[in-house]
């Protein structure tokens, strides 16, 4: 058993959708969350910059004496080299492989779409992961660079015309390919699920990458005998790199519940 916290990070607040799932399936675990809100989004940055930011995020969490790390960021998950993640002093899980496994399992005809940031789609990480699982799949990707900005600015209502038009523009090429399954390769996007489903006419199975990753965290802890033996509910500490004045209101939307843990503004070096 290991009562240290689980470390979770993202470029902004989207990773809180993964924290929401961790709260559900591992309610007695402590969590330390880092959202790099001062530099969000990562998806439009160069590969070198993304790797540098990810290493700074990871270094911060390791200094918090966490027992494992979840990269709840599609951009980092698709970009950070394995030679870095595999050498960390604690287990590391990202959102790519768990979502790829779920999509391959759920897709009967193997016509799978992927949406995410520019960097995520450019990396083709989801496609490579799925082709390593199933040789018969057809992968169709489309980057959605505006969606992180829209979500971070609270434009998530199903009837928001700007967001609806953006989602429709990004999904149209995938609809033409007759996809049956869609990997939502950014943890910001679950807040737009109703918009996604309406545009897809509720005929496409959405794969929540953050939810899949949370399950992978639980499986990793079980496999390594690292679950907490705490009997009371765990606590969550929130750390962001920009202002915290509106954090509670915005974060509660991602979490689906009020923020109850400490909120800190921090600097990354």
PDB file of C-alpha atoms in Angstrom:
ATOM      1  CA  UNK A   1       0.000   0.000   0.000  1.00  0.00           C
ATOM      2  CA  UNK A   2       1.116   3.556  -0.710  1.00  0.00           C
ATOM      3  CA  UNK A   3      -0.659   6.583   0.764  1.00  0.00           C
ATOM      4  CA  UNK A   4       1.216   9.177  -1.269  1.00  0.00           C
ATOM      5  CA  UNK A   5      -0.783  11.252  -3.744  1.00  0.00           C
ATOM      6  CA  UNK A   6      -1.363  10.683  -7.450  1.00  0.00           C
ATOM      7  CA  UNK A   7       0.088  13.496  -9.552  1.00  0.00           C
ATOM      8  CA  UNK A   8      -1.986  14.765 -12.504  1.00  0.00           C
ATOM      9  CA  UNK A   9      -1.056  17.544 -14.922  1.00  0.00           C
ATOM     10  CA  UNK A  10      -2.399  19.311 -17.989  1.00  0.00           C
ATOM     11  CA  UNK A  11      -1.718  22.479 -19.937  1.00  0.00           C
ATOM     12  CA  UNK A  12      -4.830  24.010 -18.370  1.00  0.00           C
ATOM     13  CA  UNK A  13      -7.974  22.847 -16.617  1.00  0.00           C
ATOM     14  CA  UNK A  14      -9.055  20.137 -19.070  1.00  0.00           C
ATOM     15  CA  UNK A  15      -7.199  17.522 -17.036  1.00  0.00           C
ATOM     16  CA  UNK A  16      -9.767  18.058 -14.296  1.00  0.00           C
ATOM     17  CA  UNK A  17     -12.112  15.856 -16.340  1.00  0.00           C
ATOM     18  CA  UNK A  18      -9.654  13.032 -15.610  1.00  0.00           C
ATOM     19  CA  UNK A  19      -9.516  14.072 -11.940  1.00  0.00           C
ATOM     20  CA  UNK A  20     -13.320  13.841 -11.916  1.00  0.00           C
ATOM     21  CA  UNK A  21     -13.055  10.205 -13.011  1.00  0.00           C
ATOM     22  CA  UNK A  22     -10.344   9.499 -10.423  1.00  0.00           C
ATOM     23  CA  UNK A  23     -12.625  10.884  -7.730  1.00  0.00           C
ATOM     24  CA  UNK A  24     -15.265   8.370  -8.832  1.00  0.00           C
ATOM     25  CA  UNK A  25     -13.160   5.221  -9.073  1.00  0.00           C
ATOM     26  CA  UNK A  26     -10.472   5.973  -6.464  1.00  0.00           C
ATOM     27  CA  UNK A  27     -12.301   8.098  -3.875  1.00  0.00           C
ATOM     28  CA  UNK A  28      -9.796   7.441  -1.081  1.00  0.00           C
ATOM     29  CA  UNK A  29      -6.739   8.568  -3.023  1.00  0.00           C
ATOM     30  CA  UNK A  30      -5.070  11.950  -2.541  1.00  0.00           C
ATOM     31  CA  UNK A  31      -4.393  13.894  -5.750  1.00  0.00           C
ATOM     32  CA  UNK A  32      -2.028  16.744  -6.580  1.00  0.00           C
ATOM     33  CA  UNK A  33      -3.159  18.555  -9.727  1.00  0.00           C
ATOM     34  CA  UNK A  34      -1.104  20.961 -11.817  1.00  0.00           C
ATOM     35  CA  UNK A  35      -2.708  23.053 -14.533  1.00  0.00           C
ATOM     36  CA  UNK A  36      -0.275  25.222 -16.497  1.00  0.00           C
ATOM     37  CA  UNK A  37      -2.943  27.854 -17.071  1.00  0.00           C
ATOM     38  CA  UNK A  38      -0.385  30.573 -17.684  1.00  0.00           C
ATOM     39  CA  UNK A  39       0.816  28.828 -20.861  1.00  0.00           C
ATOM     40  CA  UNK A  40      -2.329  27.077 -22.098  1.00  0.00           C
ATOM     41  CA  UNK A  41      -2.714  25.688 -24.745  1.00  0.00           C
ATOM     42  CA  UNK A  42       0.300  23.512 -25.502  1.00  0.00           C
ATOM     43  CA  UNK A  43      -1.117  22.251 -28.792  1.00  0.00           C
ATOM     44  CA  UNK A  44       0.126  25.153 -30.914  1.00  0.00           C
ATOM     45  CA  UNK A  45       3.684  25.060 -29.505  1.00  0.00           C
ATOM     46  CA  UNK A  46       6.751  23.458 -31.063  1.00  0.00           C
ATOM     47  CA  UNK A  47       7.688  19.900 -30.113  1.00  0.00           C
ATOM     48  CA  UNK A  48      10.738  21.166 -28.219  1.00  0.00           C
ATOM     49  CA  UNK A  49       8.662  23.623 -26.199  1.00  0.00           C
ATOM     50  CA  UNK A  50       6.019  21.015 -25.361  1.00  0.00           C
ATOM     51  CA  UNK A  51       8.699  18.635 -24.079  1.00  0.00           C
ATOM     52  CA  UNK A  52      10.304  21.400 -22.008  1.00  0.00           C
ATOM     53  CA  UNK A  53       6.971  22.393 -20.453  1.00  0.00           C
ATOM     54  CA  UNK A  54       6.077  18.754 -19.753  1.00  0.00           C
ATOM     55  CA  UNK A  55       9.380  18.160 -17.992  1.00  0.00           C
ATOM     56  CA  UNK A  56       8.809  21.244 -15.831  1.00  0.00           C
ATOM     57  CA  UNK A  57       5.313  19.982 -14.941  1.00  0.00           C
ATOM     58  CA  UNK A  58       6.673  16.541 -14.069  1.00  0.00           C
ATOM     59  CA  UNK A  59       9.521  17.966 -11.990  1.00  0.00           C
ATOM     60  CA  UNK A  60       7.029  19.997  -9.957  1.00  0.00           C
ATOM     61  CA  UNK A  61       4.902  16.939  -9.214  1.00  0.00           C
ATOM     62  CA  UNK A  62       7.866  14.728  -8.327  1.00  0.00           C
ATOM     63  CA  UNK A  63       8.947  17.326  -5.762  1.00  0.00           C
ATOM     64  CA  UNK A  64       5.501  16.851  -4.205  1.00  0.00           C
ATOM     65  CA  UNK A  65       6.474  13.219  -3.435  1.00  0.00           C
ATOM     66  CA  UNK A  66       3.725  11.705  -5.566  1.00  0.00           C
ATOM     67  CA  UNK A  67       3.536   7.941  -6.217  1.00  0.00           C
ATOM     68  CA  UNK A  68       2.629   8.065  -9.912  1.00  0.00           C
ATOM     69  CA  UNK A  69       1.936  10.569 -12.676  1.00  0.00           C
ATOM     70  CA  UNK A  70      -0.979  10.924 -15.079  1.00  0.00           C
ATOM     71  CA  UNK A  71      -0.342  13.188 -18.064  1.00  0.00           C
ATOM     72  CA  UNK A  72      -3.964  14.252 -18.567  1.00  0.00           C
ATOM     73  CA  UNK A  73      -2.995  16.236 -21.644  1.00  0.00           C
ATOM     74  CA  UNK A  74      -3.375  14.911 -25.164  1.00  0.00           C
ATOM     75  CA  UNK A  75      -0.602  17.121 -26.487  1.00  0.00           C
ATOM     76  CA  UNK A  76       1.953  15.962 -23.916  1.00  0.00           C
ATOM     77  CA  UNK A  77       0.764  12.359 -24.196  1.00  0.00           C
ATOM     78  CA  UNK A  78       1.357  12.453 -27.941  1.00  0.00           C
ATOM     79  CA  UNK A  79       4.675  14.295 -27.808  1.00  0.00           C
ATOM     80  CA  UNK A  80       6.738  13.350 -24.741  1.00  0.00           C
ATOM     81  CA  UNK A  81       9.303  10.724 -25.837  1.00  0.00           C
ATOM     82  CA  UNK A  82       9.153   7.330 -24.176  1.00  0.00           C
ATOM     83  CA  UNK A  83      12.849   7.557 -23.347  1.00  0.00           C
ATOM     84  CA  UNK A  84      11.905  10.365 -20.945  1.00  0.00           C
ATOM     85  CA  UNK A  85       8.686   8.962 -19.465  1.00  0.00           C
ATOM     86  CA  UNK A  86      10.102   5.466 -19.002  1.00  0.00           C
ATOM     87  CA  UNK A  87      12.973   6.776 -16.867  1.00  0.00           C
ATOM     88  CA  UNK A  88      10.863   8.625 -14.324  1.00  0.00           C
ATOM     89  CA  UNK A  89      11.192   7.501 -10.682  1.00  0.00           C
ATOM     90  CA  UNK A  90       7.440   6.763 -10.486  1.00  0.00           C
ATOM     91  CA  UNK A  91       4.961   5.006 -12.826  1.00  0.00           C
ATOM     92  CA  UNK A  92       3.724   7.206 -15.664  1.00  0.00           C
ATOM     93  CA  UNK A  93       0.428   6.930 -17.553  1.00  0.00           C
ATOM     94  CA  UNK A  94      -0.798   9.112 -20.401  1.00  0.00           C
ATOM     95  CA  UNK A  95      -4.055   9.184 -22.323  1.00  0.00           C
ATOM     96  CA  UNK A  96      -2.955   7.682 -25.666  1.00  0.00           C
ATOM     97  CA  UNK A  97      -2.709   3.922 -25.151  1.00  0.00           C
ATOM     98  CA  UNK A  98      -5.752   3.561 -22.840  1.00  0.00           C
ATOM     99  CA  UNK A  99      -7.952   5.454 -25.309  1.00  0.00           C
ATOM    100  CA  UNK A 100      -6.527   3.531 -28.282  1.00  0.00           C
ATOM    101  CA  UNK A 101      -7.288   0.218 -26.576  1.00  0.00           C
ATOM    102  CA  UNK A 102     -10.848   1.290 -25.784  1.00  0.00           C
ATOM    103  CA  UNK A 103     -11.480   2.551 -29.315  1.00  0.00           C
ATOM    104  CA  UNK A 104     -10.212  -0.669 -30.891  1.00  0.00           C
ATOM    105  CA  UNK A 105     -12.398  -2.711 -28.558  1.00  0.00           C
ATOM    106  CA  UNK A 106     -15.513  -0.638 -29.228  1.00  0.00           C
ATOM    107  CA  UNK A 107     -15.205  -0.265 -33.013  1.00  0.00           C
ATOM    108  CA  UNK A 108     -16.852  -3.055 -35.013  1.00  0.00           C
ATOM    109  CA  UNK A 109     -15.910  -1.817 -38.489  1.00  0.00           C
ATOM    110  CA  UNK A 110     -12.618  -0.196 -37.496  1.00  0.00           C
ATOM    111  CA  UNK A 111     -13.475   3.275 -38.786  1.00  0.00           C
ATOM    112  CA  UNK A 112     -12.106   5.469 -36.012  1.00  0.00           C
ATOM    113  CA  UNK A 113     -11.809   9.234 -35.865  1.00  0.00           C
ATOM    114  CA  UNK A 114      -9.426  11.236 -33.680  1.00  0.00           C
ATOM    115  CA  UNK A 115      -9.758  14.868 -32.618  1.00  0.00           C
ATOM    116  CA  UNK A 116      -7.257  16.873 -30.591  1.00  0.00           C
ATOM    117  CA  UNK A 117      -4.798  19.730 -30.819  1.00  0.00           C
ATOM    118  CA  UNK A 118      -2.537  20.412 -33.792  1.00  0.00           C
ATOM    119  CA  UNK A 119       0.418  18.786 -32.018  1.00  0.00           C
ATOM    120  CA  UNK A 120      -1.594  15.699 -31.088  1.00  0.00           C
ATOM    121  CA  UNK A 121      -2.769  15.077 -34.633  1.00  0.00           C
ATOM    122  CA  UNK A 122       0.617  15.883 -36.164  1.00  0.00           C
ATOM    123  CA  UNK A 123       2.255  13.242 -33.941  1.00  0.00           C
ATOM    124  CA  UNK A 124      -0.115  10.471 -35.156  1.00  0.00           C
ATOM    125  CA  UNK A 125       0.372   8.882 -31.713  1.00  0.00           C
ATOM    126  CA  UNK A 126      -3.199   7.575 -31.494  1.00  0.00           C
ATOM    127  CA  UNK A 127      -3.002   6.100 -34.987  1.00  0.00           C
ATOM    128  CA  UNK A 128       0.265   4.282 -34.264  1.00  0.00           C
ATOM    129  CA  UNK A 129      -1.091   2.955 -30.979  1.00  0.00           C
ATOM    130  CA  UNK A 130      -4.272   1.629 -32.601  1.00  0.00           C
ATOM    131  CA  UNK A 131      -2.457   0.024 -35.523  1.00  0.00           C
ATOM    132  CA  UNK A 132      -0.323  -1.790 -32.987  1.00  0.00           C
ATOM    133  CA  UNK A 133      -3.510  -3.288 -31.568  1.00  0.00           C
ATOM    134  CA  UNK A 134      -5.558  -3.912 -34.739  1.00  0.00           C
ATOM    135  CA  UNK A 135      -4.272  -4.144 -38.287  1.00  0.00           C
ATOM    136  CA  UNK A 136      -7.713  -3.698 -39.881  1.00  0.00           C
ATOM    137  CA  UNK A 137      -8.510  -0.202 -38.656  1.00  0.00           C
ATOM    138  CA  UNK A 138      -8.836   2.997 -40.639  1.00  0.00           C
ATOM    139  CA  UNK A 139      -7.927   6.154 -38.730  1.00  0.00           C
ATOM    140  CA  UNK A 140      -9.196   9.605 -39.680  1.00  0.00           C
ATOM    141  CA  UNK A 141      -7.904  12.597 -37.736  1.00  0.00           C
ATOM    142  CA  UNK A 142      -8.689  16.269 -37.652  1.00  0.00           C
ATOM    143  CA  UNK A 143      -7.094  18.924 -35.415  1.00  0.00           C
ATOM    144  CA  UNK A 144      -9.414  21.265 -33.522  1.00  0.00           C
ATOM    145  CA  UNK A 145      -7.191  24.204 -32.496  1.00  0.00           C
ATOM    146  CA  UNK A 146      -9.984  26.527 -31.367  1.00  0.00           C
ATOM    147  CA  UNK A 147     -11.744  24.201 -28.940  1.00  0.00           C
ATOM    148  CA  UNK A 148      -9.338  24.461 -26.001  1.00  0.00           C
ATOM    149  CA  UNK A 149      -9.663  28.254 -26.091  1.00  0.00           C
ATOM    150  CA  UNK A 150     -13.462  28.018 -26.213  1.00  0.00           C
ATOM    151  CA  UNK A 151     -13.629  25.588 -23.304  1.00  0.00           C
ATOM    152  CA  UNK A 152     -11.121  27.501 -21.158  1.00  0.00           C
ATOM    153  CA  UNK A 153     -13.260  30.611 -21.712  1.00  0.00           C
ATOM    154  CA  UNK A 154     -16.445  28.866 -20.595  1.00  0.00           C
ATOM    155  CA  UNK A 155     -18.136  28.718 -24.000  1.00  0.00           C
ATOM    156  CA  UNK A 156     -19.463  25.213 -23.410  1.00  0.00           C
ATOM    157  CA  UNK A 157     -23.233  25.567 -23.556  1.00  0.00           C
ATOM    158  CA  UNK A 158     -24.818  23.225 -26.152  1.00  0.00           C
ATOM    159  CA  UNK A 159     -26.612  26.200 -27.694  1.00  0.00           C
ATOM    160  CA  UNK A 160     -23.508  28.391 -27.994  1.00  0.00           C
ATOM    161  CA  UNK A 161     -23.483  29.296 -31.670  1.00  0.00           C
ATOM    162  CA  UNK A 162     -19.756  29.982 -31.965  1.00  0.00           C
ATOM    163  CA  UNK A 163     -18.765  26.695 -30.342  1.00  0.00           C
ATOM    164  CA  UNK A 164     -21.355  24.766 -32.325  1.00  0.00           C
ATOM    165  CA  UNK A 165     -20.065  26.171 -35.610  1.00  0.00           C
ATOM    166  CA  UNK A 166     -16.470  25.360 -34.655  1.00  0.00           C
ATOM    167  CA  UNK A 167     -17.289  21.774 -33.663  1.00  0.00           C
ATOM    168  CA  UNK A 168     -19.347  21.274 -36.818  1.00  0.00           C
ATOM    169  CA  UNK A 169     -16.485  22.551 -38.968  1.00  0.00           C
ATOM    170  CA  UNK A 170     -14.020  20.165 -37.307  1.00  0.00           C
ATOM    171  CA  UNK A 171     -16.279  17.104 -37.347  1.00  0.00           C
ATOM    172  CA  UNK A 172     -17.589  17.456 -40.900  1.00  0.00           C
ATOM    173  CA  UNK A 173     -14.566  15.746 -42.572  1.00  0.00           C
ATOM    174  CA  UNK A 174     -14.857  12.834 -40.132  1.00  0.00           C
ATOM    175  CA  UNK A 175     -18.587  12.462 -40.717  1.00  0.00           C
ATOM    176  CA  UNK A 176     -17.893  12.180 -44.450  1.00  0.00           C
ATOM    177  CA  UNK A 177     -15.572   9.245 -43.683  1.00  0.00           C
ATOM    178  CA  UNK A 178     -18.438   7.429 -41.936  1.00  0.00           C
ATOM    179  CA  UNK A 179     -16.587   6.998 -38.649  1.00  0.00           C
ATOM    180  CA  UNK A 180     -18.298   4.843 -36.034  1.00  0.00           C
ATOM    181  CA  UNK A 181     -16.004   5.661 -33.109  1.00  0.00           C
ATOM    182  CA  UNK A 182     -14.335   8.936 -32.145  1.00  0.00           C
ATOM    183  CA  UNK A 183     -11.373   9.301 -29.792  1.00  0.00           C
ATOM    184  CA  UNK A 184     -11.717  12.595 -27.972  1.00  0.00           C
ATOM    185  CA  UNK A 185      -7.972  13.138 -27.729  1.00  0.00           C
ATOM    186  CA  UNK A 186      -8.046  16.209 -25.508  1.00  0.00           C
ATOM    187  CA  UNK A 187      -9.317  16.256 -21.936  1.00  0.00           C
ATOM    188  CA  UNK A 188     -10.957  19.653 -22.494  1.00  0.00           C
ATOM    189  CA  UNK A 189     -13.420  18.279 -25.002  1.00  0.00           C
ATOM    190  CA  UNK A 190     -15.733  16.224 -22.729  1.00  0.00           C
ATOM    191  CA  UNK A 191     -17.379  19.491 -21.730  1.00  0.00           C
ATOM    192  CA  UNK A 192     -18.571  19.696 -25.352  1.00  0.00           C
ATOM    193  CA  UNK A 193     -19.988  16.175 -25.539  1.00  0.00           C
ATOM    194  CA  UNK A 194     -23.589  17.288 -25.997  1.00  0.00           C
ATOM    195  CA  UNK A 195     -22.512  19.462 -28.925  1.00  0.00           C
ATOM    196  CA  UNK A 196     -20.434  16.594 -30.352  1.00  0.00           C
ATOM    197  CA  UNK A 197     -23.286  14.109 -30.018  1.00  0.00           C
ATOM    198  CA  UNK A 198     -25.849  16.408 -31.577  1.00  0.00           C
ATOM    199  CA  UNK A 199     -23.654  17.109 -34.616  1.00  0.00           C
ATOM    200  CA  UNK A 200     -22.828  13.383 -34.925  1.00  0.00           C
ATOM    201  CA  UNK A 201     -26.547  12.594 -34.677  1.00  0.00           C
ATOM    202  CA  UNK A 202     -25.830  10.383 -31.638  1.00  0.00           C
ATOM    203  CA  UNK A 203     -24.541   7.653 -33.994  1.00  0.00           C
ATOM    204  CA  UNK A 204     -20.834   7.710 -33.091  1.00  0.00           C
ATOM    205  CA  UNK A 205     -19.322   6.216 -29.932  1.00  0.00           C
ATOM    206  CA  UNK A 206     -17.230   8.810 -28.114  1.00  0.00           C
ATOM    207  CA  UNK A 207     -14.095   7.560 -26.378  1.00  0.00           C
ATOM    208  CA  UNK A 208     -13.307   9.745 -23.363  1.00  0.00           C
ATOM    209  CA  UNK A 209      -9.502   9.685 -23.190  1.00  0.00           C
ATOM    210  CA  UNK A 210      -9.435  11.087 -19.658  1.00  0.00           C
ATOM    211  CA  UNK A 211     -11.830   8.440 -18.403  1.00  0.00           C
ATOM    212  CA  UNK A 212      -9.790   5.696 -20.049  1.00  0.00           C
ATOM    213  CA  UNK A 213      -6.604   7.097 -18.514  1.00  0.00           C
ATOM    214  CA  UNK A 214      -8.153   7.208 -15.034  1.00  0.00           C
ATOM    215  CA  UNK A 215      -8.934   3.495 -15.339  1.00  0.00           C
ATOM    216  CA  UNK A 216      -5.338   2.890 -16.410  1.00  0.00           C
ATOM    217  CA  UNK A 217      -4.157   4.694 -13.274  1.00  0.00           C
ATOM    218  CA  UNK A 218      -6.304   2.418 -11.116  1.00  0.00           C
ATOM    219  CA  UNK A 219      -4.999  -0.674 -12.915  1.00  0.00           C
ATOM    220  CA  UNK A 220      -1.387   0.482 -12.507  1.00  0.00           C
ATOM    221  CA  UNK A 221      -1.825   1.037  -8.779  1.00  0.00           C
ATOM    222  CA  UNK A 222      -3.518  -2.343  -8.386  1.00  0.00           C
ATOM    223  CA  UNK A 223      -0.822  -4.134 -10.356  1.00  0.00           C
ATOM    224  CA  UNK A 224       1.959  -2.577  -8.305  1.00  0.00           C
ATOM    225  CA  UNK A 225       0.274  -2.874  -4.911  1.00  0.00           C
ATOM    226  CA  UNK A 226       0.250   0.914  -4.570  1.00  0.00           C
ATOM    227  CA  UNK A 227      -3.364   1.656  -3.672  1.00  0.00           C
ATOM    228  CA  UNK A 228      -3.969   3.738  -0.570  1.00  0.00           C
ATOM    229  CA  UNK A 229      -5.267   1.933   2.509  1.00  0.00           C
ATOM    230  CA  UNK A 230      -6.977   5.131   3.621  1.00  0.00           C
ATOM    231  CA  UNK A 231     -10.597   4.640   4.655  1.00  0.00           C
ATOM    232  CA  UNK A 232     -11.643   8.281   4.545  1.00  0.00           C
ATOM    233  CA  UNK A 233     -12.091  10.294   1.329  1.00  0.00           C
ATOM    234  CA  UNK A 234      -8.888  11.577  -0.210  1.00  0.00           C
ATOM    235  CA  UNK A 235      -8.014  15.238  -0.689  1.00  0.00           C
ATOM    236  CA  UNK A 236      -7.101  17.114  -3.856  1.00  0.00           C
ATOM    237  CA  UNK A 237      -4.589  19.952  -4.032  1.00  0.00           C
ATOM    238  CA  UNK A 238      -4.867  22.254  -7.042  1.00  0.00           C
ATOM    239  CA  UNK A 239      -1.919  24.194  -8.469  1.00  0.00           C
ATOM    240  CA  UNK A 240      -2.103  26.654 -11.372  1.00  0.00           C
ATOM    241  CA  UNK A 241       0.379  29.005 -12.990  1.00  0.00           C
ATOM    242  CA  UNK A 242      -2.012  31.921 -13.578  1.00  0.00           C
ATOM    243  CA  UNK A 243      -4.569  33.791 -11.480  1.00  0.00           C
ATOM    244  CA  UNK A 244      -6.731  31.836  -9.041  1.00  0.00           C
ATOM    245  CA  UNK A 245      -9.555  34.337  -8.505  1.00  0.00           C
ATOM    246  CA  UNK A 246     -11.977  32.556 -10.848  1.00  0.00           C
ATOM    247  CA  UNK A 247     -10.543  29.064 -10.400  1.00  0.00           C
ATOM    248  CA  UNK A 248     -13.277  27.655  -8.155  1.00  0.00           C
ATOM    249  CA  UNK A 249     -16.071  28.638 -10.521  1.00  0.00           C
ATOM    250  CA  UNK A 250     -14.359  27.342 -13.665  1.00  0.00           C
ATOM    251  CA  UNK A 251     -12.873  24.206 -12.113  1.00  0.00           C
ATOM    252  CA  UNK A 252     -16.210  23.145 -10.640  1.00  0.00           C
ATOM    253  CA  UNK A 253     -17.583  22.943 -14.199  1.00  0.00           C
ATOM    254  CA  UNK A 254     -14.832  20.515 -15.220  1.00  0.00           C
ATOM    255  CA  UNK A 255     -15.128  18.519 -11.986  1.00  0.00           C
ATOM    256  CA  UNK A 256     -18.916  18.396 -11.890  1.00  0.00           C
ATOM    257  CA  UNK A 257     -18.742  19.307  -8.192  1.00  0.00           C
ATOM    258  CA  UNK A 258     -17.549  22.174  -5.978  1.00  0.00           C
ATOM    259  CA  UNK A 259     -13.823  22.601  -5.422  1.00  0.00           C
ATOM    260  CA  UNK A 260     -12.983  21.570  -1.856  1.00  0.00           C
ATOM    261  CA  UNK A 261      -9.181  21.364  -1.848  1.00  0.00           C
ATOM    262  CA  UNK A 262      -6.482  23.991  -1.501  1.00  0.00           C
ATOM    263  CA  UNK A 263      -5.757  26.150  -4.567  1.00  0.00           C
ATOM    264  CA  UNK A 264      -2.257  27.519  -5.076  1.00  0.00           C
ATOM    265  CA  UNK A 265      -0.668  29.765  -7.646  1.00  0.00           C
ATOM    266  CA  UNK A 266       2.823  28.511  -8.431  1.00  0.00           C
ATOM    267  CA  UNK A 267       5.794  29.283 -10.669  1.00  0.00           C
ATOM    268  CA  UNK A 268       7.400  26.631 -12.867  1.00  0.00           C
ATOM    269  CA  UNK A 269      11.139  26.661 -13.434  1.00  0.00           C
TER     270      UNK A 269
END
